[in-house]
Coordinates of C-alpha atoms in Angstrom, one line a residue:
X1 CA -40.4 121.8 -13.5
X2 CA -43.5 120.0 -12.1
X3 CA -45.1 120.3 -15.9
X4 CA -42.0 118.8 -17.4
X5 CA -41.8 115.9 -15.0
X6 CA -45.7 115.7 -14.7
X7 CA -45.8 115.4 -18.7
X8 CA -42.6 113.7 -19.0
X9 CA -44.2 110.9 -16.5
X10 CA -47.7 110.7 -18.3
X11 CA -45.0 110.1 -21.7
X12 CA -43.2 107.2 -20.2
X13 CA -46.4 105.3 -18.9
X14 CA -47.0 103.7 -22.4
X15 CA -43.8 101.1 -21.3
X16 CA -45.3 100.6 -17.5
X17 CA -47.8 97.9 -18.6
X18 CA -45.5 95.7 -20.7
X19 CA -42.2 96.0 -17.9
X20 CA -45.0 95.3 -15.0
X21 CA -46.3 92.3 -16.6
X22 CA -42.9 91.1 -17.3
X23 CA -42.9 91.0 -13.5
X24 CA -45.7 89.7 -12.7
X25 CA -44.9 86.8 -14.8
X26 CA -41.7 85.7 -12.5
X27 CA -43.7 83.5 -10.3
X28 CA -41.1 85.4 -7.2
X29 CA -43.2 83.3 -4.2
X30 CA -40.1 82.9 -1.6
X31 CA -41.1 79.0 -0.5
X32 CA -39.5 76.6 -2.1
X33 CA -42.3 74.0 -1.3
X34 CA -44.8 75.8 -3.6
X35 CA -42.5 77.9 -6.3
X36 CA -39.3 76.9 -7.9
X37 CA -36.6 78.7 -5.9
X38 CA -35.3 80.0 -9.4
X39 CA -37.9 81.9 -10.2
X40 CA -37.3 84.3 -7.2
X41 CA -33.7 84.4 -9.1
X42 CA -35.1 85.3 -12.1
X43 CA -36.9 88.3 -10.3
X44 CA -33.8 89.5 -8.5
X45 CA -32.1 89.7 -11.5
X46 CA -34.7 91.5 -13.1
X47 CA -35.0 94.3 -10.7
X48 CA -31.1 94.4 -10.9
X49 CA -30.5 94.8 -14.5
X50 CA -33.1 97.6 -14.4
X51 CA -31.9 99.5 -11.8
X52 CA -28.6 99.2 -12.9
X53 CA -29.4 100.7 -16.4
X54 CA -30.5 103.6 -14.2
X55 CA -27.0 104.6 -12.5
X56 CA -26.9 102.3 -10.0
X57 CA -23.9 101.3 -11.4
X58 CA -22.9 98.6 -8.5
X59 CA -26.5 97.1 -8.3
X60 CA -25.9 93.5 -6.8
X61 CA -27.5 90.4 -5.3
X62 CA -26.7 90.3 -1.8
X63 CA -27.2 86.8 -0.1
X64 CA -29.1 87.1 3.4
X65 CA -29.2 85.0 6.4
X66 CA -32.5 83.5 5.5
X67 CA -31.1 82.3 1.8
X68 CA -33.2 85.2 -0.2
X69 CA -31.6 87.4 -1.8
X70 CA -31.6 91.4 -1.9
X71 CA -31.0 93.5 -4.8
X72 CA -28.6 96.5 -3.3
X73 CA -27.4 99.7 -5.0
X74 CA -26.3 103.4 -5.4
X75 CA -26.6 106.0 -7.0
X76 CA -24.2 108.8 -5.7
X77 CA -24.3 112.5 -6.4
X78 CA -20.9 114.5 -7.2
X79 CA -22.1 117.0 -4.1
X80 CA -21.1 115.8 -0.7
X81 CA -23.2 117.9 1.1
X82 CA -26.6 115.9 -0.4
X83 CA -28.8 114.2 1.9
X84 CA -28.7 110.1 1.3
X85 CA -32.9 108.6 0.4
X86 CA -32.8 105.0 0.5
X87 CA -35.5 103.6 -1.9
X88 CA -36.8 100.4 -0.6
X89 CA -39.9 97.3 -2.1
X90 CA -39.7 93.4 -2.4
X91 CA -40.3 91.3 -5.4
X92 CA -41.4 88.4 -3.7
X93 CA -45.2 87.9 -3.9
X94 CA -47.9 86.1 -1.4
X95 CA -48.6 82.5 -3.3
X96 CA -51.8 82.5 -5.3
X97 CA -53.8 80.7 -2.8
X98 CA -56.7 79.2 -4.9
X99 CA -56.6 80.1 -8.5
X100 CA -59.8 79.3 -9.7
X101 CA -61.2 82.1 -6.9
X102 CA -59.0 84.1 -9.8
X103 CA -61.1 85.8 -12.7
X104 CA -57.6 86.1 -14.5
X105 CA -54.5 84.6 -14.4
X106 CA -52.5 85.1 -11.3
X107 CA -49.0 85.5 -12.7
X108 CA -50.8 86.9 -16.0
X109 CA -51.5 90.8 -15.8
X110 CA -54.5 91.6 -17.0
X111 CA -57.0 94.9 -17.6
X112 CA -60.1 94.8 -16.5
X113 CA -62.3 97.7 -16.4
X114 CA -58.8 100.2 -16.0
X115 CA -57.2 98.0 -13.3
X116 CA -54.6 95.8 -14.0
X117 CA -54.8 92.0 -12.0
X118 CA -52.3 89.9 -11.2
X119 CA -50.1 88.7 -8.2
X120 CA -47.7 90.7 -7.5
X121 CA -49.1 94.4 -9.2
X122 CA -49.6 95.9 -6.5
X123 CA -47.5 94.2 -3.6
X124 CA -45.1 95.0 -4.0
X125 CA -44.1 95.0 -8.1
X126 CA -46.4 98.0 -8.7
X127 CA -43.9 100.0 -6.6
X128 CA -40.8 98.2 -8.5
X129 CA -41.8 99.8 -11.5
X130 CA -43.2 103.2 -10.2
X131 CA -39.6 103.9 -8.6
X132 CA -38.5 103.3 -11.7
X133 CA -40.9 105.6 -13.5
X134 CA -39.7 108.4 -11.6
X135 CA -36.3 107.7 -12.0
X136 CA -36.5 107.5 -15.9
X137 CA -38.9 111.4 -15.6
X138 CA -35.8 112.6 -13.7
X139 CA -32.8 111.6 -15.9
X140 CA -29.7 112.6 -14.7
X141 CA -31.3 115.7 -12.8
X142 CA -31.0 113.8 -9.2
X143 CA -30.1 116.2 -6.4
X144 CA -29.8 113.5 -3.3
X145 CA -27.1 110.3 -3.2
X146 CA -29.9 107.2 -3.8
X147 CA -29.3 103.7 -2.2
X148 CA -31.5 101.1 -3.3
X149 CA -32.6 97.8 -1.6
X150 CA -35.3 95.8 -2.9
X151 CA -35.6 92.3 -0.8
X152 CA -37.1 88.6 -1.8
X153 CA -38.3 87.5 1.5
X154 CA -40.9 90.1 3.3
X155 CA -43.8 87.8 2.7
X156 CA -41.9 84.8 4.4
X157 CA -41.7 87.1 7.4
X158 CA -38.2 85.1 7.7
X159 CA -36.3 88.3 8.6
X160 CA -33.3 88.0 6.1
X161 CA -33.1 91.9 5.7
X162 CA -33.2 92.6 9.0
X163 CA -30.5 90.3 9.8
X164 CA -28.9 91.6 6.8
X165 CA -29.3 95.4 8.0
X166 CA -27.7 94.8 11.4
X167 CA -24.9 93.0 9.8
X168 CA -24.4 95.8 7.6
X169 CA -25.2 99.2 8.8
X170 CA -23.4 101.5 6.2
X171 CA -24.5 99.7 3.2
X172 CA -28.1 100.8 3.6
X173 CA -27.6 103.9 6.0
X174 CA -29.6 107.0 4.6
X175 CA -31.1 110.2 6.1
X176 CA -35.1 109.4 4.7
X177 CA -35.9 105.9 4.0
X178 CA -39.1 105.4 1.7
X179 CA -41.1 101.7 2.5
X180 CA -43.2 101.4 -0.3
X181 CA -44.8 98.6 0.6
X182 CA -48.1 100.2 1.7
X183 CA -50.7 102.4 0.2
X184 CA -53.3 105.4 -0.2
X185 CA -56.4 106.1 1.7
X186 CA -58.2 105.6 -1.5
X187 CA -57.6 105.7 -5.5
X188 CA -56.8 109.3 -5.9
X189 CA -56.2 109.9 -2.0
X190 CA -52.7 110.3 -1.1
X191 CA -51.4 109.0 2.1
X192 CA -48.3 108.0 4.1
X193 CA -48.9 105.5 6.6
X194 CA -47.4 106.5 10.2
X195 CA -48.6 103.4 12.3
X196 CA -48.0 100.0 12.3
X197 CA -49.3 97.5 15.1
X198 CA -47.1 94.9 16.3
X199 CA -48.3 91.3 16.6
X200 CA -47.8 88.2 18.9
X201 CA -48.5 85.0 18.0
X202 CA -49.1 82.2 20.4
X203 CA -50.2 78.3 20.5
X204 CA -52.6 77.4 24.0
X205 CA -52.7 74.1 24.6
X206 CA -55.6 72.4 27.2
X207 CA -55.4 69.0 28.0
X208 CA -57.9 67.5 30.6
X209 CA -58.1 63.7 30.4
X210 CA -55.6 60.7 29.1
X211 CA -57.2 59.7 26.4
X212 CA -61.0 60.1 24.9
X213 CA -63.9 58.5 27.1
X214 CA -67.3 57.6 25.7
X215 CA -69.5 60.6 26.5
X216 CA -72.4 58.5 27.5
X217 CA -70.2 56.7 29.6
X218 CA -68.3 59.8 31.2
X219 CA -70.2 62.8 30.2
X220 CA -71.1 65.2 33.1
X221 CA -68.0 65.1 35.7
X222 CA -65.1 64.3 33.0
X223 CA -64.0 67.9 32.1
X224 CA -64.0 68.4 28.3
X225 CA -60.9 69.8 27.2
X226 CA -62.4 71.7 23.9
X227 CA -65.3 72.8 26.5
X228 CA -62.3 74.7 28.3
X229 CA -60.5 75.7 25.5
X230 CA -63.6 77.3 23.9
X231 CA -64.1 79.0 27.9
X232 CA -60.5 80.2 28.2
X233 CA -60.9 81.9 24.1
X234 CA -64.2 83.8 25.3
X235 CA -62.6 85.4 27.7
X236 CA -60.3 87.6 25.4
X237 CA -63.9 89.6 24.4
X238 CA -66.2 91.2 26.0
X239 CA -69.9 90.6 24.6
X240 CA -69.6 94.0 22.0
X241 CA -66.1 92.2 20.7
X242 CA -63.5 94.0 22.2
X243 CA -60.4 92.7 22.9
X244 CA -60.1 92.7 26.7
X245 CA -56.8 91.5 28.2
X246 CA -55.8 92.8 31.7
X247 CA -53.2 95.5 31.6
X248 CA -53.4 96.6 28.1
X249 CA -55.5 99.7 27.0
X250 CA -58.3 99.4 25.1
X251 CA -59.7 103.0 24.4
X252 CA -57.0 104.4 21.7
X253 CA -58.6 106.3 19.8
X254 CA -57.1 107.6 15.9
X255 CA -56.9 111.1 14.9
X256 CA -55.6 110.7 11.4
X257 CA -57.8 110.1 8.3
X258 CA -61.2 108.4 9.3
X259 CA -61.9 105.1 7.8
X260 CA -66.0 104.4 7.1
X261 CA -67.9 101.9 8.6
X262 CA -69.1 101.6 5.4
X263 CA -66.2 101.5 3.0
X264 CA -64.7 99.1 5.7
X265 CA -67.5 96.8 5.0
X266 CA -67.7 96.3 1.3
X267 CA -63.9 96.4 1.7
X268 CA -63.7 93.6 4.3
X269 CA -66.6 91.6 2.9
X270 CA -68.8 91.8 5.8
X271 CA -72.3 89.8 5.2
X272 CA -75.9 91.8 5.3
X273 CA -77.2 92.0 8.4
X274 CA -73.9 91.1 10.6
X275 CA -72.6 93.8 12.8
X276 CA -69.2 95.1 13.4
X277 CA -67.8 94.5 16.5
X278 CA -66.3 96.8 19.2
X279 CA -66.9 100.2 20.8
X280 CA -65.2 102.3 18.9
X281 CA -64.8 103.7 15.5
X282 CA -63.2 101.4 12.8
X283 CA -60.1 102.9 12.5
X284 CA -59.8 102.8 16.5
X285 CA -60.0 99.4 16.6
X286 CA -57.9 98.6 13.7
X287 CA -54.8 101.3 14.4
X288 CA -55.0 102.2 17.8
X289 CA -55.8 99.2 19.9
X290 CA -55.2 95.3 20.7
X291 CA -56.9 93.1 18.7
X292 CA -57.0 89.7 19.4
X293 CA -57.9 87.0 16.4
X294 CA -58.1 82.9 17.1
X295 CA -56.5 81.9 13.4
X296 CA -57.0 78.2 14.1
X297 CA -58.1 75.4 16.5
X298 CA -56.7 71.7 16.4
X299 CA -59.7 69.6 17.9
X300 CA -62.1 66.8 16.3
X301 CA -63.5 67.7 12.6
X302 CA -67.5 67.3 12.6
X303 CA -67.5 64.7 9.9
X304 CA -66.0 61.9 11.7
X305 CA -66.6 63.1 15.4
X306 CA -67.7 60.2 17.4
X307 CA -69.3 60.3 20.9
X308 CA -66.5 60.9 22.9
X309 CA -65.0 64.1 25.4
X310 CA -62.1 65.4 23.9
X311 CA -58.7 65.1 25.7
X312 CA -57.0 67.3 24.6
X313 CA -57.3 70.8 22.3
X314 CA -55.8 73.8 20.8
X315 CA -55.9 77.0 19.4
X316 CA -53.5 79.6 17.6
X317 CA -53.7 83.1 18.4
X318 CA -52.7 86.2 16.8
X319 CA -52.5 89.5 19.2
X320 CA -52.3 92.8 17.4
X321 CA -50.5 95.5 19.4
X322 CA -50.9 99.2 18.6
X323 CA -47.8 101.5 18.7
X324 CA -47.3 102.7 22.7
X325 CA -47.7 99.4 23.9
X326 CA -44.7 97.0 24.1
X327 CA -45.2 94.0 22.4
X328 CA -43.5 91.9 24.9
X329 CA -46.0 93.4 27.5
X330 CA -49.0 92.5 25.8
X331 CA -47.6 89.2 24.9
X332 CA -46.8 88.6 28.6
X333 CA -50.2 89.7 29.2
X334 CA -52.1 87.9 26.6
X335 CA -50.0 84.4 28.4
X336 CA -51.1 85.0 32.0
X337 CA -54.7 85.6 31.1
X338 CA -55.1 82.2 28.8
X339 CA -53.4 80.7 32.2
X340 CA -55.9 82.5 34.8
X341 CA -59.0 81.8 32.7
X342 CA -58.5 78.3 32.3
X343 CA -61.5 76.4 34.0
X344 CA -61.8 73.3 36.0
X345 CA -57.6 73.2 36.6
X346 CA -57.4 71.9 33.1
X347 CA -53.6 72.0 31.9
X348 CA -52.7 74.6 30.0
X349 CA -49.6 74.9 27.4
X350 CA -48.7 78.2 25.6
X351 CA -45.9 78.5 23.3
X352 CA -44.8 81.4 21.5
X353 CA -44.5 81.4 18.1
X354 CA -43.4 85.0 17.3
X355 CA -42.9 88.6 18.8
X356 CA -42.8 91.9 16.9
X357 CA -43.3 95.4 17.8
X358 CA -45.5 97.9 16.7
X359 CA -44.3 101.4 14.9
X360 CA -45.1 104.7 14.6
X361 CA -42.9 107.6 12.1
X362 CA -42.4 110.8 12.9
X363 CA -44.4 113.6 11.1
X364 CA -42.3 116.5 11.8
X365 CA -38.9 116.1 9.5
X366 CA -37.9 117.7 6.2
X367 CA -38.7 114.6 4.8
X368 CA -42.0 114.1 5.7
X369 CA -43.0 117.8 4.9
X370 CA -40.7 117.3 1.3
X371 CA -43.5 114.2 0.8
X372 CA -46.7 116.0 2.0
X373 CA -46.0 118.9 -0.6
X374 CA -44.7 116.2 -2.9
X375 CA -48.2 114.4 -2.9
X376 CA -50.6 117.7 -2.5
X377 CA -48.7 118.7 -5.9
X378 CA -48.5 115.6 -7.6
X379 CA -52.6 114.3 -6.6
X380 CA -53.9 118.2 -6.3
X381 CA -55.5 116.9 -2.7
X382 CA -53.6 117.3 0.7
X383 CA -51.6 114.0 1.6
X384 CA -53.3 112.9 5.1
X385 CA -51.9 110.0 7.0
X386 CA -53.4 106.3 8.0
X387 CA -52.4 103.3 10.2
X388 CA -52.2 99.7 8.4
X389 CA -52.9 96.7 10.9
X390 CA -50.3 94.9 9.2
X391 CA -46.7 94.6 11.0
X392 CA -43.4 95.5 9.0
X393 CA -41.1 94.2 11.5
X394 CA -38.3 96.0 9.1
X395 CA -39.3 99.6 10.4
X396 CA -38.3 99.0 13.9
X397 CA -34.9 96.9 12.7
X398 CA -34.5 100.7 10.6
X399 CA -35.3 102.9 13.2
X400 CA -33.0 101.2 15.8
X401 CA -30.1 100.7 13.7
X402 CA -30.3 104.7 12.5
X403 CA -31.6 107.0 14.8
X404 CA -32.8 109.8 13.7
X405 CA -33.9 108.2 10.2
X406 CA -37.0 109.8 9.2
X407 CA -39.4 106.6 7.6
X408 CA -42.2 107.3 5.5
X409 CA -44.4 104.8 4.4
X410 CA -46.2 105.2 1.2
X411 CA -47.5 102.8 -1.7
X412 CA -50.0 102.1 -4.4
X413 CA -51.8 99.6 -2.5
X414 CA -55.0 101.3 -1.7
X415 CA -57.9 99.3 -0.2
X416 CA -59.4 97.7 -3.7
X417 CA -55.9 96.4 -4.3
X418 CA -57.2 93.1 -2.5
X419 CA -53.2 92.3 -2.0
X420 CA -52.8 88.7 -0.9
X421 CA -55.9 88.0 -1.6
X422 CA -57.2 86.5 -5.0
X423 CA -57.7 89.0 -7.5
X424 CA -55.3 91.3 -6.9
X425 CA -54.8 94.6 -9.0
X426 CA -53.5 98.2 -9.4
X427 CA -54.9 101.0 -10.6
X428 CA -52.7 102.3 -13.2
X429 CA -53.3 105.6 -12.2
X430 CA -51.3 105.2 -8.8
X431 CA -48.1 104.1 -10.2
X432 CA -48.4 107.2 -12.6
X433 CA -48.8 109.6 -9.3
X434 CA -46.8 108.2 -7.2
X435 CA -44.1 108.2 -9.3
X436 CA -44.6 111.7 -10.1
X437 CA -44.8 112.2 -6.3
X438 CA -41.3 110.6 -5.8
X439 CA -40.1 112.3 -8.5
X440 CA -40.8 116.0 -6.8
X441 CA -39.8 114.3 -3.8
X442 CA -36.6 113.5 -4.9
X443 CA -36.1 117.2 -6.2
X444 CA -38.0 119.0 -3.3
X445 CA -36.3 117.3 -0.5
X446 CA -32.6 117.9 -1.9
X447 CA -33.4 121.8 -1.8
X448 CA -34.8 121.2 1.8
X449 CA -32.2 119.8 3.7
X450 CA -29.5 121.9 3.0

């Protein structure tokens, strides 16, 4: 059967370009400010009609608490002994950020040299249309009940979903629940992801004098606030750049597939000549422990500075928090340290901006093995398994609403997918194996559970 649905696949991929670029021409960007709210509409509806042509004969629009909407659906089998997969992605895309950064049009797929750019083709439309690649190779030869839920929020980060899935529990209840939302090791390199770190974000304040003083005037005994701030933000690193906070560990280290320093380079951008930072290998101290990144600081610009001592200045902080750590525990940590570093009894102000916890899937479930022989058949190369330093706050909503769910990650967004970022693309190639993967997936795992 793997021939059939292997050639049967390859067949059907003549009709994946055109339905994809439909796709990526809804301009889906879930913020109103930038994107007409319609457009994300338009998407929903898309994805609707075209699973519903599939058997998902009640496909709907479900409303969520943060005003997006999720497409929902099922496909039951006539066996009630089959094990329940819930298929999951989002049509809503990451803005375009600065077009003319763009070689092609953002909402406009495009082939260049094999790979085909737009927003949207690989996060997380790609996996739109490769779930529906492997459900057109299957037909009606479906041995598992199928729920669907594709949501129009996830790159808001409002939490509509997960305020939807606590609401709801048996709409979306299922024994394996496939995110694909993330992606392979590398083109051709089949992976699930296992870990996610958690993240806290955070807003110090320092504030040291009333107003600006002349620092001619003033300079030398008048504590300058920026001065402080710039103090109390060294002391989160250690001089080789790693992340030291009191009480949380800082010498994971990651035993599933490697990532090079070298690969991580060209794939990060890093300039000639500048080093990497941190003790241990990259995919230590991307997947296993804290990172801590200042994402902004409000103080005086340099055009426009005048000779005067800041009073008052501010930074934004983003914590990363590997799985094993509790996010609130790191957070709690992270707050005490900006207070105890402070110098010179300079005020200090932190205010928490958001809180989410880091995940890690079990790798020992019929589900998981069902994908790993899945991929090894579908890629001819043994499925190994990553971390992504990205949060999905969804997992842990999942995992605590069904226990016992097994989660599996998975994705066509390898590394030269460059989602968010300008020039995003997919390899066409992915969507034809992962689909194929699902699609033996879907068969495999039926047999398996029983």
């Amino acid at each position: 059967m793997m021939v059939d649905l292997r050639a049967r696949i390859s067949e059907l991929m003549g009709a994946v370009h055109p339905e994809l670029a439909e796709l990526v021409a809804i301009r889906s960007v879930a913020d109103p400010r930038q994107f007409p709210p319609e457009e994300c509409t338009k998407a929903a509806e898309w994805v609707r009609d075209r699973f519903a042509e599939l058997g998902f004969a009640d496909a709907r629009l479900e409303l969520t608490p943060d005003g997006s909407q999720a497409v929902v659906g099922s496909r039951p089998t006539d066996d009630p002994d089959a094990p329940t997969v819930l298929l999951y992605a989002h049509y809503d895309v990451q803005p375009p950020l600065d077009e003319s950064a763009w070689r092609t049009p953002p909402f406009e797929l495009t082939e260049v040299d094999g790979r085909w750019y737009g927003r949207g083709a690989a996060d997380c439309k790609g996996n739109i249309v490769m779930h529906l690649l492997a459900l057109r190779a299957l037909g009606d030869s479906l041995p598992v009940n199928l729920k669907l839920v594709v949501e129009g929020s996830e790159e808001q980060g409002t939490g509509g979903l997960e305020a939807y899935v606590t609401a709801n529990p048996e709409v979306l209840r299922a024994d394996t629940i496939l995110v694909c939302d993330t992606g392979n090791a590398a083109v051709g390199r089949p992976a699930a992801t296992v870990s996610l770190r958690g993240m806290a974000n955070v807003v110090v304040t320092v504030e040291a004098l009333a107003s600006e003083v002349h620092s001619g005037m003033f300079g030398g005994p008048a504590p300058d606030a920026l001065a402080a701030l710039i103090e109390l933000l060294a002391d989160l690193r250690d001089e080789r750049g790693n992340t030291t906070i009191e009480g949380l560990d800082a010498t994971g280290t990651w035993h599933g597939e490697p990532y090079s320093s070298e690969q991580f380079r060209t794939d990060a951008g890093v300039l000639d000549g500048v080093e990497l930072i941190g003790d241990g290998t990259v995919s230590d101290m991307l997947w296993t422990r804290p990172a801590v990144t200042v994402l902004g600081i409000d103080c005086p610009p340099v055009t426009g500075s005048s000779a005067a001592i800041v009073p008052r200045a501010a930074a934004r902080l983003n914590l990363r928090i590997p799985p094993g750590t509790d996010a609130h525990e790191a957070h709690d940590a992270l707050v005490v340290q900006l207070r105890r570093s402070a110098p010179w009894g300079v005020n200090v102000d932190v205010r928490t901006e958001a809180i989410g916890s880091p995940f890690e899937a079990s790798v020992d479930g019929p589900g998981f093995r069902a994908m790993s022989e899945a991929m090894h058949e579908a890629y001819g190369t043994p499925m190994t398994t990553l971390g992504q330093g990205g949060s999905i706050p969804l997992c842990n909503v999942l995992a605590d609403t069904y226990p016992g769910v097994e989660i599996i990650l998975m994705g066509v967004e390898e590394p030269l997918a460059l989602i968010h970022a300008p020039n995003e693309s997919v390899d066409p190639s992915e969507i034809e194996r992962l689909a194929l993967s699902l699609a033996l997936f879907l068969q495999g795992y039926g047999t398996r559970v029983r």
